[in-house]
Amino acid sequence: MALLDIVTYPKKILAQKTLPITDFKNKRWDRLISDMAETMYNAPGIGLAANQIGEPLRLAIIDITSSEDTANRALHVFFNPKILEKSKQIDFEEGCLSLPGVSAPTRRYEEVVVEFQDRQGNKKKLHTSGLLAVALQHEIDHLEGRLYIDQLSTLKKDLVIKRFKKLQSMKKSS
């Protein structure tokens, strides 16, 4: 396993739609998933999309267990996920590994039904709610070339970006 570099805003790949995965026999996926998981856990985060590590592929991983609870990790792997159904919206404070150090309240669906493929390419459906539903929407947005800040008002988005850039410049100068 290897730690990968996480692509940060405003890199172009984060604003591009990813490509579907069709070759499930490729052994590369096991290594990529393993490296993505190590990177996500190390960050620490609860989700990571392939384009966040520079791969323009429709692949995301999520684990909403506590970062301290390493014995009971539950990594979910989603190839080619898409939302089929959604419920009412809720407000949720959201952050992102590609915009480290900042967060903002966003609107997300409380429940979603997602269709995806597993590691072997089998089609699956998952009906979920709460944090997993929010994380899935966040990662699927990445795969569509969208960031959570894209759904904020122009004013709020500008404030988050300004805060992020300030944090980045402070980080570079220290």
PDB file of C-alpha atoms in Angstrom:
ATOM      1  CA  MET A   1       0.000   0.000   0.000  1.00  0.00           C
ATOM      2  CA  ALA A   2       1.082   3.542  -0.668  1.00  0.00           C
ATOM      3  CA  LEU A   3       0.007   7.000   0.386  1.00  0.00           C
ATOM      4  CA  LEU A   4      -1.159   9.001  -2.613  1.00  0.00           C
ATOM      5  CA  ASP A   5      -1.193  12.759  -3.086  1.00  0.00           C
ATOM      6  CA  ILE A   6      -4.660  14.253  -2.731  1.00  0.00           C
ATOM      7  CA  VAL A   7      -5.492  16.729  -5.481  1.00  0.00           C
ATOM      8  CA  THR A   8      -6.608  20.062  -4.046  1.00  0.00           C
ATOM      9  CA  TYR A   9      -8.767  22.880  -5.334  1.00  0.00           C
ATOM     10  CA  PRO A  10      -8.586  24.439  -7.963  1.00  0.00           C
ATOM     11  CA  LYS A  11      -6.974  21.595  -9.964  1.00  0.00           C
ATOM     12  CA  LYS A  12      -8.787  20.990 -13.256  1.00  0.00           C
ATOM     13  CA  ILE A  13      -9.363  17.244 -12.742  1.00  0.00           C
ATOM     14  CA  LEU A  14     -11.735  18.043  -9.858  1.00  0.00           C
ATOM     15  CA  ALA A  15     -14.050  19.862 -12.287  1.00  0.00           C
ATOM     16  CA  GLN A  16     -14.097  17.093 -14.909  1.00  0.00           C
ATOM     17  CA  LYS A  17     -16.581  14.254 -15.204  1.00  0.00           C
ATOM     18  CA  THR A  18     -14.918  10.881 -14.655  1.00  0.00           C
ATOM     19  CA  LEU A  19     -14.887   7.889 -16.994  1.00  0.00           C
ATOM     20  CA  PRO A  20     -16.880   4.715 -16.297  1.00  0.00           C
ATOM     21  CA  ILE A  21     -14.954   1.567 -15.436  1.00  0.00           C
ATOM     22  CA  THR A  22     -15.718  -1.404 -17.687  1.00  0.00           C
ATOM     23  CA  ASP A  23     -12.745  -3.769 -17.252  1.00  0.00           C
ATOM     24  CA  PHE A  24     -13.307  -5.473 -13.916  1.00  0.00           C
ATOM     25  CA  LYS A  25     -10.660  -8.138 -14.577  1.00  0.00           C
ATOM     26  CA  ASN A  26      -7.897  -5.538 -14.301  1.00  0.00           C
ATOM     27  CA  LYS A  27      -5.755  -6.364 -11.245  1.00  0.00           C
ATOM     28  CA  ARG A  28      -4.906  -2.655 -10.960  1.00  0.00           C
ATOM     29  CA  TRP A  29      -8.172  -1.994  -9.080  1.00  0.00           C
ATOM     30  CA  ASP A  30      -7.131  -3.962  -5.984  1.00  0.00           C
ATOM     31  CA  ARG A  31      -3.941  -1.915  -5.607  1.00  0.00           C
ATOM     32  CA  LEU A  32      -5.716   1.375  -6.385  1.00  0.00           C
ATOM     33  CA  ILE A  33      -8.479   0.688  -3.835  1.00  0.00           C
ATOM     34  CA  SER A  34      -5.904  -0.293  -1.228  1.00  0.00           C
ATOM     35  CA  ASP A  35      -3.838   2.851  -1.851  1.00  0.00           C
ATOM     36  CA  MET A  36      -6.947   5.056  -1.850  1.00  0.00           C
ATOM     37  CA  ALA A  37      -8.059   3.536   1.471  1.00  0.00           C
ATOM     38  CA  GLU A  38      -4.663   4.094   3.090  1.00  0.00           C
ATOM     39  CA  THR A  39      -4.663   7.683   1.814  1.00  0.00           C
ATOM     40  CA  MET A  40      -8.218   8.343   3.047  1.00  0.00           C
ATOM     41  CA  TYR A  41      -7.579   6.870   6.504  1.00  0.00           C
ATOM     42  CA  ASN A  42      -4.308   8.788   6.825  1.00  0.00           C
ATOM     43  CA  ALA A  43      -5.867  12.156   5.848  1.00  0.00           C
ATOM     44  CA  PRO A  44      -8.169  11.393   7.845  1.00  0.00           C
ATOM     45  CA  GLY A  45     -11.387  11.359   5.861  1.00  0.00           C
ATOM     46  CA  ILE A  46     -14.524   9.285   5.361  1.00  0.00           C
ATOM     47  CA  GLY A  47     -14.572   9.222   1.562  1.00  0.00           C
ATOM     48  CA  LEU A  48     -12.339   9.568  -1.470  1.00  0.00           C
ATOM     49  CA  ALA A  49     -13.091   9.655  -5.191  1.00  0.00           C
ATOM     50  CA  ALA A  50     -10.531   8.491  -7.756  1.00  0.00           C
ATOM     51  CA  ASN A  51     -10.226  11.936  -9.339  1.00  0.00           C
ATOM     52  CA  GLN A  52      -9.112  13.282  -5.949  1.00  0.00           C
ATOM     53  CA  ILE A  53      -5.916  11.268  -6.394  1.00  0.00           C
ATOM     54  CA  GLY A  54      -5.528  12.197 -10.060  1.00  0.00           C
ATOM     55  CA  GLU A  55      -7.350   9.237 -11.628  1.00  0.00           C
ATOM     56  CA  PRO A  56     -10.259  10.333 -13.878  1.00  0.00           C
ATOM     57  CA  LEU A  57     -12.212   7.146 -13.093  1.00  0.00           C
ATOM     58  CA  ARG A  58     -15.718   6.527 -11.744  1.00  0.00           C
ATOM     59  CA  LEU A  59     -14.585   4.907  -8.488  1.00  0.00           C
ATOM     60  CA  ALA A  60     -15.183   6.020  -4.905  1.00  0.00           C
ATOM     61  CA  ILE A  61     -14.546   4.588  -1.458  1.00  0.00           C
ATOM     62  CA  ILE A  62     -16.284   5.429   1.819  1.00  0.00           C
ATOM     63  CA  ASP A  63     -15.885   4.390   5.450  1.00  0.00           C
ATOM     64  CA  ILE A  64     -17.994   6.248   8.004  1.00  0.00           C
ATOM     65  CA  THR A  65     -16.696   4.376  11.060  1.00  0.00           C
ATOM     66  CA  SER A  66     -14.814   6.426  13.627  1.00  0.00           C
ATOM     67  CA  SER A  67     -11.193   7.096  12.701  1.00  0.00           C
ATOM     68  CA  GLU A  68     -10.173   5.738  16.133  1.00  0.00           C
ATOM     69  CA  ASP A  69     -12.073   2.463  15.584  1.00  0.00           C
ATOM     70  CA  THR A  70      -9.490   0.828  13.309  1.00  0.00           C
ATOM     71  CA  ALA A  71     -10.542  -2.708  14.326  1.00  0.00           C
ATOM     72  CA  ASN A  72     -14.062  -2.270  12.947  1.00  0.00           C
ATOM     73  CA  ARG A  73     -13.417  -0.444   9.686  1.00  0.00           C
ATOM     74  CA  ALA A  74     -16.105  -0.954   7.056  1.00  0.00           C
ATOM     75  CA  LEU A  75     -14.771   0.136   3.674  1.00  0.00           C
ATOM     76  CA  HIS A  76     -17.424   0.525   0.979  1.00  0.00           C
ATOM     77  CA  VAL A  77     -16.204   0.449  -2.637  1.00  0.00           C
ATOM     78  CA  PHE A  78     -18.370   1.893  -5.409  1.00  0.00           C
ATOM     79  CA  PHE A  79     -17.606   1.430  -9.092  1.00  0.00           C
ATOM     80  CA  ASN A  80     -19.755   3.566 -11.432  1.00  0.00           C
ATOM     81  CA  PRO A  81     -22.214   4.767  -8.752  1.00  0.00           C
ATOM     82  CA  LYS A  82     -25.315   6.757  -9.609  1.00  0.00           C
ATOM     83  CA  ILE A  83     -28.247   7.992  -7.569  1.00  0.00           C
ATOM     84  CA  LEU A  84     -31.582   6.443  -8.546  1.00  0.00           C
ATOM     85  CA  GLU A  85     -33.870   7.807  -5.829  1.00  0.00           C
ATOM     86  CA  LYS A  86     -33.672  10.539  -3.226  1.00  0.00           C
ATOM     87  CA  SER A  87     -35.762  11.819  -0.329  1.00  0.00           C
ATOM     88  CA  LYS A  88     -36.193  15.189   1.350  1.00  0.00           C
ATOM     89  CA  GLN A  89     -33.195  17.443   1.796  1.00  0.00           C
ATOM     90  CA  ILE A  90     -31.412  18.216   5.046  1.00  0.00           C
ATOM     91  CA  ASP A  91     -28.692  20.686   6.011  1.00  0.00           C
ATOM     92  CA  PHE A  92     -25.308  19.118   6.609  1.00  0.00           C
ATOM     93  CA  GLU A  93     -21.944  20.646   7.540  1.00  0.00           C
ATOM     94  CA  GLU A  94     -19.583  19.365   4.890  1.00  0.00           C
ATOM     95  CA  GLY A  95     -15.839  19.380   4.340  1.00  0.00           C
ATOM     96  CA  CYS A  96     -13.586  17.834   1.712  1.00  0.00           C
ATOM     97  CA  LEU A  97     -10.085  16.395   1.503  1.00  0.00           C
ATOM     98  CA  SER A  98      -9.572  18.488  -1.656  1.00  0.00           C
ATOM     99  CA  LEU A  99     -10.401  21.645   0.334  1.00  0.00           C
ATOM    100  CA  PRO A 100      -8.702  20.811   3.645  1.00  0.00           C
ATOM    101  CA  GLY A 101      -9.410  22.953   6.671  1.00  0.00           C
ATOM    102  CA  VAL A 102     -12.697  24.499   5.528  1.00  0.00           C
ATOM    103  CA  SER A 103     -16.330  23.431   5.668  1.00  0.00           C
ATOM    104  CA  ALA A 104     -19.768  24.857   4.977  1.00  0.00           C
ATOM    105  CA  PRO A 105     -23.409  23.900   5.477  1.00  0.00           C
ATOM    106  CA  THR A 106     -24.805  22.218   2.363  1.00  0.00           C
ATOM    107  CA  ARG A 107     -28.127  20.710   1.318  1.00  0.00           C
ATOM    108  CA  ARG A 108     -28.114  16.928   0.890  1.00  0.00           C
ATOM    109  CA  TYR A 109     -30.777  14.268   0.562  1.00  0.00           C
ATOM    110  CA  GLU A 110     -31.451  12.458   3.819  1.00  0.00           C
ATOM    111  CA  GLU A 111     -31.907   9.119   2.033  1.00  0.00           C
ATOM    112  CA  VAL A 112     -30.710   7.848  -1.339  1.00  0.00           C
ATOM    113  CA  VAL A 113     -30.901   4.696  -3.404  1.00  0.00           C
ATOM    114  CA  VAL A 114     -27.653   4.219  -5.295  1.00  0.00           C
ATOM    115  CA  GLU A 115     -26.888   1.774  -8.079  1.00  0.00           C
ATOM    116  CA  PHE A 116     -23.238   0.761  -8.420  1.00  0.00           C
ATOM    117  CA  GLN A 117     -21.001  -2.122  -9.392  1.00  0.00           C
ATOM    118  CA  ASP A 118     -18.884  -4.109  -6.973  1.00  0.00           C
ATOM    119  CA  ARG A 119     -15.249  -5.163  -7.509  1.00  0.00           C
ATOM    120  CA  GLN A 120     -16.362  -8.037  -9.750  1.00  0.00           C
ATOM    121  CA  GLY A 121     -18.615  -5.799 -11.858  1.00  0.00           C
ATOM    122  CA  ASN A 122     -21.896  -7.087 -10.396  1.00  0.00           C
ATOM    123  CA  LYS A 123     -24.661  -4.471 -10.309  1.00  0.00           C
ATOM    124  CA  LYS A 124     -25.901  -3.667  -6.813  1.00  0.00           C
ATOM    125  CA  LYS A 125     -28.358  -1.282  -5.184  1.00  0.00           C
ATOM    126  CA  LEU A 126     -27.940   0.344  -1.802  1.00  0.00           C
ATOM    127  CA  HIS A 127     -30.701   2.182   0.070  1.00  0.00           C
ATOM    128  CA  THR A 128     -29.064   4.270   2.749  1.00  0.00           C
ATOM    129  CA  SER A 129     -29.594   7.281   4.977  1.00  0.00           C
ATOM    130  CA  GLY A 130     -27.701   9.575   7.311  1.00  0.00           C
ATOM    131  CA  LEU A 131     -23.955  10.035   7.069  1.00  0.00           C
ATOM    132  CA  LEU A 132     -23.431   7.266   4.491  1.00  0.00           C
ATOM    133  CA  ALA A 133     -26.081   8.838   2.222  1.00  0.00           C
ATOM    134  CA  VAL A 134     -24.431  12.256   2.556  1.00  0.00           C
ATOM    135  CA  ALA A 135     -20.950  10.824   1.922  1.00  0.00           C
ATOM    136  CA  LEU A 136     -22.207   8.967  -1.160  1.00  0.00           C
ATOM    137  CA  GLN A 137     -23.710  12.147  -2.588  1.00  0.00           C
ATOM    138  CA  HIS A 138     -20.461  14.006  -1.897  1.00  0.00           C
ATOM    139  CA  GLU A 139     -18.324  11.367  -3.654  1.00  0.00           C
ATOM    140  CA  ILE A 140     -20.730  11.034  -6.597  1.00  0.00           C
ATOM    141  CA  ASP A 141     -20.548  14.815  -6.981  1.00  0.00           C
ATOM    142  CA  HIS A 142     -16.758  14.450  -7.275  1.00  0.00           C
ATOM    143  CA  LEU A 143     -17.221  11.833  -9.990  1.00  0.00           C
ATOM    144  CA  GLU A 144     -19.464  14.294 -11.838  1.00  0.00           C
ATOM    145  CA  GLY A 145     -16.817  17.030 -11.584  1.00  0.00           C
ATOM    146  CA  ARG A 146     -18.561  18.958  -8.808  1.00  0.00           C
ATOM    147  CA  LEU A 147     -17.391  20.047  -5.371  1.00  0.00           C
ATOM    148  CA  TYR A 148     -19.654  20.708  -2.403  1.00  0.00           C
ATOM    149  CA  ILE A 149     -18.855  24.419  -2.715  1.00  0.00           C
ATOM    150  CA  ASP A 150     -20.470  24.429  -6.174  1.00  0.00           C
ATOM    151  CA  GLN A 151     -23.902  24.225  -4.569  1.00  0.00           C
ATOM    152  CA  LEU A 152     -23.301  27.200  -2.284  1.00  0.00           C
ATOM    153  CA  SER A 153     -24.399  30.737  -3.085  1.00  0.00           C
ATOM    154  CA  THR A 154     -21.741  32.796  -4.860  1.00  0.00           C
ATOM    155  CA  LEU A 155     -21.084  34.775  -1.682  1.00  0.00           C
ATOM    156  CA  LYS A 156     -20.690  31.683   0.535  1.00  0.00           C
ATOM    157  CA  LYS A 157     -18.560  29.917  -2.086  1.00  0.00           C
ATOM    158  CA  ASP A 158     -16.267  32.941  -2.384  1.00  0.00           C
ATOM    159  CA  LEU A 159     -15.905  33.093   1.414  1.00  0.00           C
ATOM    160  CA  VAL A 160     -15.008  29.385   1.654  1.00  0.00           C
ATOM    161  CA  ILE A 161     -12.471  29.709  -1.182  1.00  0.00           C
ATOM    162  CA  LYS A 162     -10.954  32.811   0.422  1.00  0.00           C
ATOM    163  CA  ARG A 163     -10.635  30.956   3.766  1.00  0.00           C
ATOM    164  CA  PHE A 164      -9.114  27.942   1.991  1.00  0.00           C
ATOM    165  CA  LYS A 165      -6.556  30.060   0.110  1.00  0.00           C
ATOM    166  CA  LYS A 166      -5.620  31.866   3.325  1.00  0.00           C
ATOM    167  CA  LEU A 167      -5.057  28.527   5.089  1.00  0.00           C
ATOM    168  CA  GLN A 168      -2.968  27.276   2.161  1.00  0.00           C
ATOM    169  CA  SER A 169      -0.775  30.395   2.149  1.00  0.00           C
ATOM    170  CA  MET A 170      -0.301  30.139   5.938  1.00  0.00           C
ATOM    171  CA  LYS A 171       0.662  26.485   5.514  1.00  0.00           C
ATOM    172  CA  LYS A 172       3.249  27.341   2.826  1.00  0.00           C
ATOM    173  CA  SER A 173       4.808  30.128   4.888  1.00  0.00           C
ATOM    174  CA  SER A 174       5.221  27.997   8.009  1.00  0.00           C
TER     175      SER A 174
END
